[in-house]
Short mmCIF file of C-alpha atoms and ligand atoms in Angstrom, two decimals:
data_model
loop_
_atom_site.label_atom_id
_atom_site.label_comp_id
_atom_site.label_asym_id
_atom_site.label_seq_id
_atom_site.Cartn_x
_atom_site.Cartn_y
_atom_site.Cartn_z
CA MET A 1 128.03 67.92 -19.37
CA LYS A 2 130.39 70.85 -18.87
CA ARG A 3 133.54 71.05 -21.21
CA ALA A 4 136.99 72.39 -19.69
CA LYS A 5 137.48 76.00 -21.29
CA ARG A 6 140.93 75.00 -22.38
CA LEU A 7 139.36 72.57 -24.82
CA ALA A 8 137.64 75.51 -26.55
CA GLN A 9 141.13 76.70 -27.80
CA VAL A 10 142.00 73.56 -29.34
CA ALA A 11 140.14 72.40 -31.89
CA ASP A 12 139.56 68.42 -32.88
CA TYR A 13 142.95 67.27 -34.40
CA PRO A 14 142.34 68.11 -37.88
CA PHE A 15 143.09 64.91 -39.42
CA ALA A 16 140.59 63.03 -37.38
CA ARG A 17 137.88 65.28 -38.84
CA TRP A 18 139.28 64.50 -42.37
CA ALA A 19 139.08 60.75 -41.42
CA GLU A 20 135.11 61.13 -41.72
CA ARG A 21 135.41 62.40 -44.98
CA VAL A 22 137.69 59.65 -46.30
CA ASP A 23 135.04 57.08 -44.70
CA ALA A 24 132.43 58.75 -46.45
CA ALA A 25 134.13 58.73 -49.50
CA ARG A 26 134.81 55.02 -49.19
CA GLN A 27 131.03 54.44 -48.32
CA GLN A 28 129.99 56.22 -51.86
CA GLY A 29 132.14 53.32 -53.44
CA LEU A 30 134.97 55.37 -53.98
CA ASP A 31 138.56 53.24 -53.97
CA VAL A 32 140.45 55.74 -52.18
CA ILE A 33 144.13 56.15 -52.26
CA ARG A 34 145.52 57.53 -48.66
CA LEU A 35 148.38 60.24 -49.73
CA ASP A 36 147.17 62.37 -46.79
CA ILE A 37 148.50 61.02 -43.64
CA GLY A 38 152.21 59.98 -42.84
CA ASN A 39 151.23 56.34 -41.98
CA PRO A 40 154.14 54.29 -43.09
CA ASP A 41 152.88 51.09 -45.22
CA LEU A 42 156.31 49.27 -45.13
CA PRO A 43 156.80 46.49 -42.51
CA PRO A 44 159.41 47.06 -39.41
CA PRO A 45 162.53 44.94 -39.57
CA ASP A 46 161.60 40.87 -39.09
CA ALA A 47 163.94 41.02 -35.97
CA VAL A 48 161.67 43.72 -34.58
CA ILE A 49 158.70 41.56 -34.65
CA ASP A 50 160.22 38.46 -33.48
CA ALA A 51 161.83 40.29 -30.47
CA LEU A 52 158.33 41.39 -29.74
CA CYS A 53 156.92 37.80 -30.00
CA GLN A 54 159.54 36.39 -28.11
CA ALA A 55 159.20 39.05 -25.45
CA ALA A 56 155.25 38.38 -25.05
CA ASN A 57 155.53 35.06 -24.51
CA GLU A 58 157.18 35.56 -21.48
CA PRO A 59 154.95 35.30 -18.43
CA SER A 60 156.52 38.27 -16.46
CA HIS A 61 156.45 40.60 -19.18
CA HIS A 62 152.88 41.69 -18.92
CA GLY A 63 152.80 43.44 -15.64
CA TYR A 64 153.77 47.44 -14.77
CA ALA A 65 156.86 48.13 -16.74
CA GLY A 66 158.22 50.72 -14.47
CA TYR A 67 158.30 54.50 -15.13
CA ARG A 68 161.44 55.51 -16.57
CA GLY A 69 162.14 52.56 -19.27
CA LEU A 70 164.42 49.62 -19.33
CA PRO A 71 168.21 50.46 -18.85
CA ALA A 72 168.69 48.23 -22.08
CA LEU A 73 166.33 50.65 -24.18
CA ARG A 74 168.10 53.74 -22.65
CA GLU A 75 171.26 52.77 -23.57
CA ALA A 76 170.00 51.56 -26.89
CA VAL A 77 168.97 55.10 -27.76
CA ALA A 78 172.29 56.50 -26.70
CA SER A 79 174.23 53.93 -28.68
CA TYR A 80 171.93 55.02 -31.78
CA TYR A 81 172.87 58.50 -31.36
CA GLU A 82 176.61 57.56 -30.87
CA ARG A 83 176.53 55.90 -34.08
CA ARG A 84 174.32 58.05 -35.94
CA PHE A 85 175.13 61.41 -35.09
CA GLY A 86 178.47 60.98 -33.10
CA VAL A 87 176.52 62.41 -30.09
CA THR A 88 177.24 61.22 -26.67
CA LEU A 89 174.13 60.82 -24.47
CA ASP A 90 174.29 59.75 -20.70
CA PRO A 91 171.30 57.36 -20.85
CA THR A 92 170.64 57.57 -16.74
CA CYS A 93 169.71 61.37 -17.22
CA GLN A 94 169.72 62.35 -20.94
CA VAL A 95 167.08 59.67 -22.22
CA VAL A 96 163.53 59.49 -21.72
CA PRO A 97 161.51 56.67 -23.88
CA LEU A 98 158.24 57.89 -25.09
CA LEU A 99 154.94 56.39 -26.05
CA GLY A 100 155.40 57.97 -29.41
CA SER A 101 156.84 61.40 -29.56
CA LYS A 102 153.51 62.82 -29.89
CA GLU A 103 152.56 62.36 -26.34
CA GLY A 104 156.03 63.85 -25.06
CA ILE A 105 155.75 66.92 -27.35
CA ILE A 106 152.53 67.55 -25.36
CA ASN A 107 153.99 66.38 -21.71
CA LEU A 108 157.01 68.72 -22.10
CA SER A 109 154.56 71.50 -22.98
CA LEU A 110 152.40 70.69 -19.69
CA ALA A 111 155.98 70.22 -17.78
CA CYS A 112 157.31 73.64 -18.58
CA LEU A 113 154.60 76.30 -19.70
CA ASP A 114 152.21 78.57 -17.60
CA PRO A 115 149.56 80.58 -18.41
CA GLU A 116 151.89 83.74 -18.89
CA ASP A 117 154.63 81.81 -21.23
CA LEU A 118 154.70 82.48 -24.81
CA VAL A 119 155.73 79.53 -27.41
CA LEU A 120 157.69 79.96 -30.55
CA VAL A 121 156.23 77.68 -33.48
CA PRO A 122 156.67 77.04 -37.18
CA ASP A 123 153.61 78.01 -39.31
CA PRO A 124 152.83 75.71 -40.99
CA GLY A 125 153.75 73.17 -38.62
CA TYR A 126 153.10 69.78 -36.91
CA ALA A 127 149.51 70.59 -34.82
CA PRO A 128 150.70 69.28 -31.17
CA TYR A 129 153.53 71.75 -30.80
CA ALA A 130 150.81 74.33 -30.82
CA ALA A 131 148.29 72.21 -29.11
CA GLY A 132 150.83 71.55 -26.12
CA ALA A 133 151.10 75.04 -25.40
CA VAL A 134 147.29 75.68 -25.43
CA LEU A 135 146.62 73.08 -23.55
CA ALA A 136 148.80 74.50 -20.79
CA GLY A 137 147.22 77.78 -21.12
CA ALA A 138 150.29 79.42 -22.83
CA THR A 139 150.33 81.95 -25.93
CA VAL A 140 151.58 80.52 -29.22
CA TYR A 141 153.73 82.82 -31.41
CA GLN A 142 154.03 81.43 -35.09
CA MET A 143 157.38 81.74 -37.01
CA PRO A 144 156.19 81.88 -40.63
CA LEU A 145 157.90 79.15 -42.67
CA LEU A 146 158.46 80.67 -46.24
CA ALA A 147 159.49 78.69 -49.51
CA GLU A 148 161.71 81.49 -50.17
CA ARG A 149 163.47 80.89 -46.98
CA GLY A 150 163.88 77.37 -47.77
CA PHE A 151 161.19 76.99 -44.71
CA LEU A 152 163.49 78.13 -42.32
CA PRO A 153 162.05 80.76 -39.87
CA ASP A 154 163.92 84.17 -40.04
CA LEU A 155 164.99 84.27 -36.41
CA ARG A 156 166.15 87.92 -36.83
CA ALA A 157 162.29 88.75 -37.70
CA ILE A 158 161.22 87.60 -34.03
CA PRO A 159 160.62 90.91 -32.12
CA ASP A 160 162.75 90.99 -28.88
CA THR A 161 159.91 91.60 -26.86
CA VAL A 162 158.63 88.32 -27.81
CA ALA A 163 161.79 86.69 -27.61
CA ARG A 164 162.05 87.87 -23.93
CA ARG A 165 158.75 86.38 -23.22
CA ALA A 166 159.43 82.90 -24.87
CA VAL A 167 159.96 79.68 -23.12
CA MET A 168 159.99 77.30 -25.79
CA MET A 169 161.10 77.09 -29.37
CA TRP A 170 159.89 74.43 -31.62
CA LEU A 171 161.71 73.30 -34.92
CA ASN A 172 161.41 70.50 -37.16
CA TYR A 173 163.70 69.15 -39.59
CA PRO A 174 163.46 67.32 -41.64
CA ASN A 175 160.36 69.59 -41.94
CA ASN A 176 156.40 68.10 -41.72
CA PRO A 177 154.69 69.23 -43.91
CA THR A 178 157.10 71.20 -46.13
CA ALA A 179 159.85 68.44 -46.67
CA GLY A 180 162.31 71.43 -45.99
CA THR A 181 165.67 70.23 -44.64
CA VAL A 182 168.36 72.05 -42.67
CA GLY A 183 172.09 72.05 -42.31
CA LEU A 184 174.18 72.64 -38.86
CA GLU A 185 174.73 76.24 -39.40
CA PHE A 186 170.97 77.12 -39.00
CA LEU A 187 170.74 74.61 -36.10
CA ALA A 188 173.66 76.42 -34.54
CA GLU A 189 172.16 79.69 -35.23
CA ALA A 190 168.90 78.76 -33.37
CA VAL A 191 171.06 77.09 -30.45
CA ALA A 192 172.80 80.37 -30.11
CA PHE A 193 169.23 82.39 -30.32
CA ALA A 194 167.75 80.11 -27.52
CA ARG A 195 170.87 80.62 -25.49
CA ARG A 196 170.83 84.30 -25.73
CA HIS A 197 166.74 84.42 -24.59
CA GLY A 198 167.13 81.59 -22.19
CA ILE A 199 164.80 79.66 -24.15
CA LEU A 200 164.23 75.76 -24.10
CA LEU A 201 164.72 74.94 -27.66
CA CYS A 202 162.93 71.46 -28.91
CA HIS A 203 164.02 69.82 -31.73
CA ASP A 204 161.79 67.31 -33.62
CA ALA A 205 163.64 64.79 -35.89
CA PRO A 206 161.29 61.85 -36.47
CA TYR A 207 162.26 61.89 -40.02
CA CYS A 208 165.93 62.31 -39.63
CA ASP A 209 166.78 58.72 -41.11
CA LEU A 210 164.17 59.10 -43.96
CA ALA A 211 166.72 61.09 -46.74
CA TYR A 212 167.51 60.69 -50.34
CA ASN A 213 170.67 60.95 -52.63
CA GLY A 214 172.99 60.64 -49.99
CA TYR A 215 171.58 63.38 -47.51
CA SER A 216 172.25 62.72 -43.98
CA PRO A 217 169.84 64.67 -41.87
CA PRO A 218 171.55 66.25 -38.70
CA SER A 219 170.54 65.99 -34.78
CA ILE A 220 170.82 69.36 -33.12
CA LEU A 221 172.68 67.93 -30.49
CA GLN A 222 175.38 67.68 -32.86
CA VAL A 223 175.97 71.61 -32.35
CA PRO A 224 178.65 71.82 -29.70
CA GLY A 225 176.78 72.69 -26.45
CA ALA A 226 173.27 72.65 -27.51
CA VAL A 227 172.52 69.95 -24.88
CA GLU A 228 172.67 72.86 -22.38
CA THR A 229 169.46 74.23 -24.14
CA VAL A 230 167.88 71.49 -26.08
CA VAL A 231 165.75 68.79 -25.79
CA GLU A 232 165.40 66.49 -29.20
CA PHE A 233 162.74 64.41 -29.91
CA ASN A 234 162.85 61.35 -31.96
CA SER A 235 160.77 58.26 -32.94
CA LEU A 236 160.63 54.73 -34.17
CA SER A 237 157.43 55.57 -35.96
CA LYS A 238 159.03 56.58 -39.40
CA THR A 239 162.31 55.37 -39.24
CA PHE A 240 161.73 51.50 -38.46
CA SER A 241 157.82 51.62 -40.07
CA MET A 242 156.52 51.32 -36.21
CA ALA A 243 153.77 54.16 -36.01
CA GLY A 244 151.29 51.79 -34.30
CA TRP A 245 153.82 50.45 -31.72
CA ARG A 246 153.90 53.90 -30.21
CA ALA A 247 157.82 53.98 -29.31
CA GLY A 248 159.63 57.48 -29.40
CA MET A 249 162.40 59.14 -27.33
CA ALA A 250 163.34 62.60 -25.90
CA VAL A 251 166.86 63.28 -25.26
CA GLY A 252 169.14 66.03 -24.30
CA HIS A 253 168.68 68.70 -21.56
CA SER A 254 168.65 66.51 -18.67
CA GLY A 255 166.67 69.18 -16.16
CA ALA A 256 164.03 69.47 -18.91
CA LEU A 257 163.83 65.75 -19.25
CA LYS A 258 163.34 65.23 -15.48
CA LEU A 259 160.27 67.72 -15.44
CA LEU A 260 158.96 65.41 -18.53
CA ALA A 261 159.41 62.17 -16.64
CA GLN A 262 157.67 63.81 -13.62
CA VAL A 263 154.81 64.68 -15.68
CA LYS A 264 154.48 61.31 -17.45
CA SER A 265 154.85 59.62 -14.10
CA ASN A 266 151.48 60.79 -13.17
CA ILE A 267 149.86 60.17 -16.51
CA ASP A 268 151.36 56.79 -17.78
CA SER A 269 152.49 53.80 -16.33
CA GLY A 270 155.24 53.28 -18.88
CA MET A 271 155.76 51.06 -22.04
CA PHE A 272 154.78 47.62 -22.30
CA LEU A 273 158.15 45.58 -21.57
CA PRO A 274 157.91 43.23 -25.10
CA LEU A 275 157.66 46.52 -26.75
CA GLN A 276 160.61 48.00 -24.90
CA ASN A 277 162.75 44.78 -25.81
CA ALA A 278 161.78 45.23 -29.61
CA ALA A 279 162.22 48.95 -29.67
CA THR A 280 165.95 48.08 -28.23
CA VAL A 281 166.39 45.48 -31.22
CA ALA A 282 164.89 48.17 -33.58
CA LEU A 283 167.39 50.61 -32.53
CA ALA A 284 170.42 48.41 -33.42
CA THR A 285 168.94 47.79 -37.05
CA PRO A 286 171.51 48.13 -39.61
CA PRO A 287 171.85 51.01 -41.89
CA THR A 288 171.46 48.96 -44.84
CA TRP A 289 167.96 48.19 -43.84
CA ILE A 290 167.25 51.92 -43.57
CA ALA A 291 168.75 52.51 -46.86
CA HIS A 292 166.64 49.94 -48.75
CA ARG A 293 163.42 50.99 -47.30
CA ASN A 294 164.70 54.73 -48.56
CA GLN A 295 165.23 53.74 -51.86
CA ILE A 296 161.39 52.36 -52.03
CA TYR A 297 160.61 55.94 -50.68
CA LYS A 298 162.42 57.31 -53.72
CA GLN A 299 161.01 55.58 -56.40
CA ARG A 300 157.23 56.81 -54.76
CA LEU A 301 159.03 60.20 -54.93
CA ASP A 302 160.38 59.92 -58.48
CA VAL A 303 156.76 59.07 -59.63
CA VAL A 304 154.97 62.18 -57.59
CA LEU A 305 157.80 64.31 -58.92
CA SER A 306 157.47 63.47 -62.60
CA GLY A 307 153.69 63.63 -62.43
CA LEU A 308 153.69 67.18 -61.21
CA GLU A 309 156.27 68.09 -63.79
CA ARG A 310 153.78 66.51 -66.56
CA LEU A 311 151.31 68.74 -64.98
CA GLY A 312 153.23 71.84 -65.61
CA LEU A 313 153.68 72.38 -61.58
CA GLU A 314 156.12 73.54 -59.66
CA VAL A 315 158.66 70.51 -58.58
CA PRO A 316 159.99 70.99 -55.31
CA ALA A 317 163.38 69.67 -54.18
CA VAL A 318 162.98 66.89 -51.51
CA ARG A 319 165.78 65.78 -49.87
CA ALA A 320 164.31 63.97 -46.88
CA SER A 321 160.86 63.15 -45.26
CA PRO A 322 158.12 60.80 -46.89
CA TYR A 323 156.30 64.26 -48.27
CA VAL A 324 155.94 66.54 -51.09
CA TRP A 325 154.59 69.94 -50.62
CA THR A 326 152.96 71.60 -53.46
CA ARG A 327 150.73 74.40 -54.39
CA VAL A 328 146.97 73.98 -55.17
CA PRO A 329 145.17 76.61 -57.88
CA ASP A 330 144.72 79.98 -56.38
CA SER A 331 141.00 79.92 -56.75
CA LEU A 332 140.52 77.32 -54.24
CA THR A 333 141.35 77.29 -50.33
CA SER A 334 143.59 74.02 -49.78
CA GLU A 335 140.60 72.34 -47.88
CA THR A 336 138.13 72.96 -50.69
CA PHE A 337 140.78 71.59 -53.26
CA ALA A 338 141.51 68.35 -51.36
CA ARG A 339 137.88 67.70 -50.72
CA ARG A 340 136.61 68.01 -53.95
CA LEU A 341 139.68 65.92 -55.15
CA LEU A 342 139.00 62.94 -52.95
CA GLU A 343 135.23 63.38 -54.03
CA LYS A 344 135.91 63.41 -57.66
CA SER A 345 138.93 60.98 -57.94
CA GLY A 346 139.27 59.04 -54.35
CA VAL A 347 142.73 60.70 -53.91
CA ALA A 348 143.15 61.69 -50.43
CA LEU A 349 145.93 64.67 -49.69
CA ALA A 350 146.36 66.71 -46.47
CA PRO A 351 144.78 70.17 -46.97
CA GLY A 352 148.18 72.72 -46.01
CA SER A 353 145.61 74.80 -43.50
CA PHE A 354 145.61 71.59 -41.33
CA PHE A 355 149.13 72.48 -40.54
CA GLY A 356 148.34 76.54 -39.70
CA PRO A 357 147.35 79.66 -41.47
CA GLY A 358 150.75 79.33 -43.12
CA GLY A 359 149.70 76.08 -44.80
CA GLU A 360 147.04 77.80 -46.86
CA GLY A 361 147.54 77.46 -50.54
CA TYR A 362 149.16 74.06 -50.49
CA VAL A 363 148.38 70.33 -50.26
CA ARG A 364 150.96 67.62 -48.67
CA ILE A 365 151.21 64.65 -50.72
CA SER A 366 152.79 61.57 -48.61
CA LEU A 367 154.95 58.40 -49.75
CA THR A 368 153.36 56.22 -47.53
CA ALA A 369 151.29 54.02 -50.10
CA PRO A 370 152.57 51.02 -52.37
CA THR A 371 154.78 52.58 -55.45
CA GLU A 372 151.50 51.29 -57.79
CA ARG A 373 149.18 52.95 -55.81
CA VAL A 374 151.12 56.35 -55.79
CA GLN A 375 151.50 55.78 -59.73
CA THR A 376 147.52 55.27 -59.83
CA ALA A 377 146.81 58.19 -57.67
CA ILE A 378 149.19 60.62 -59.89
CA SER A 379 147.21 59.10 -63.16
CA ARG A 380 144.04 60.19 -61.54
CA LEU A 381 145.35 63.81 -60.68
CA ALA A 382 146.51 63.95 -63.94
CA SER A 383 143.11 63.49 -65.46
CA TRP A 384 141.72 65.94 -62.64
CA PRO A 385 141.31 69.64 -64.58
CA ALA A 386 141.38 71.64 -61.18
CA TRP A 387 144.88 71.38 -61.36
CA ALA A 388 145.28 73.39 -64.39
CA GLY A 389 146.80 76.66 -63.76
CA ALA A 390 147.84 75.67 -60.13
CA SER A 391 151.52 76.52 -60.31
N1 PLP B 1 156.41 64.97 -34.98
C1 PLP B 1 156.43 64.90 -36.39
C2 PLP B 1 156.83 66.05 -37.26
C3 PLP B 1 155.40 64.30 -36.99
O1 PLP B 1 155.15 64.44 -38.29
C4 PLP B 1 154.71 63.20 -36.28
C5 PLP B 1 153.93 61.81 -36.93
O2 PLP B 1 153.52 62.14 -37.91
C6 PLP B 1 155.07 63.05 -34.84
C7 PLP B 1 156.00 63.94 -34.39
C8 PLP B 1 154.61 62.11 -34.17
O3 PLP B 1 155.28 61.05 -34.34
P1 PLP B 1 155.12 59.44 -32.90
O4 PLP B 1 154.38 58.29 -33.77
O5 PLP B 1 156.17 59.16 -32.69
O6 PLP B 1 154.02 60.42 -31.95
#
């Protein structure tokens, strides 16, 4: 069978390949603790499940749902942005519901990019930013995210020739995989950069409600005038522990969103109506539910950070996200390190290299497993000699 040329340039999703190793470790009898993927283990709010069940019992809710999303869902997204960030959105043209933000990221790339175009992506970064560009035939320019810069790209280091050719730029804060966070000042600098060069700035913010110690991650749309050059992606996957439901949204620049909706109308046929009802309920979840859930993540974070400290490793400051990004010993690649750790101790961590060349030398530890399992994982790490000298 012929394979499309474009597929030669996008490797299999690295976590799909890695999942086979995890299965193999299980088949060998290991009790595997998965701290490799950001798959929330905690349940969504009860009211969301009730809304889904109730709506699923309605016989008229099982047909095609239409392409644009229910007005009630788009209004719920706008109300969430108003309440959470003080950002006013027009639900008729500045909100597009998504079947999870990942499809929106890829489909916006297909909507906006041609083969001669250049896309600025963070390195390390969430793989679909680059994959979307490559599937559209465009070229990727990697912006290094370095620890010494707080994992913010150096916009001044981007050559003028590159900035002039760039059509899109991706940012993601709170950041996956580095857990880097951002203030409005940097986001304002990025908006100014994008405006100066006529770039569509895409900010991906699925972790904006997963934060600790009173930190409240901003939306890039809080930057005055950002809506003229920005699309922000957001998701119910992490905020409301609904990763398998596939519900997210793109908000902001109405022209770009119109193009995204055009691509989507050719690819998907809308979101299951009961899911739209449940997502509408989720978006009105009281902040107390989120605060309580974040306390649970914080306990796990403390277990991991104190474990790393006991091992004599560098302990990063983590203000948000369910991730800890830490260095592996210089003598091993991140994938070899993670593979050996998995095979010897049953603890699965994500190799930093899965997030791009800039992730080499790191592993990502995810806090999305029950606290006692995180504790067990940390004890197993402590008895594994390869960590020695990793700092
Ligand atoms: N963006 C980032 C940075 C992510 O880490 C993830 C999922 O892990 C997504 C987007 C995709 O989220 P969704 O479940 O909404 O597709």
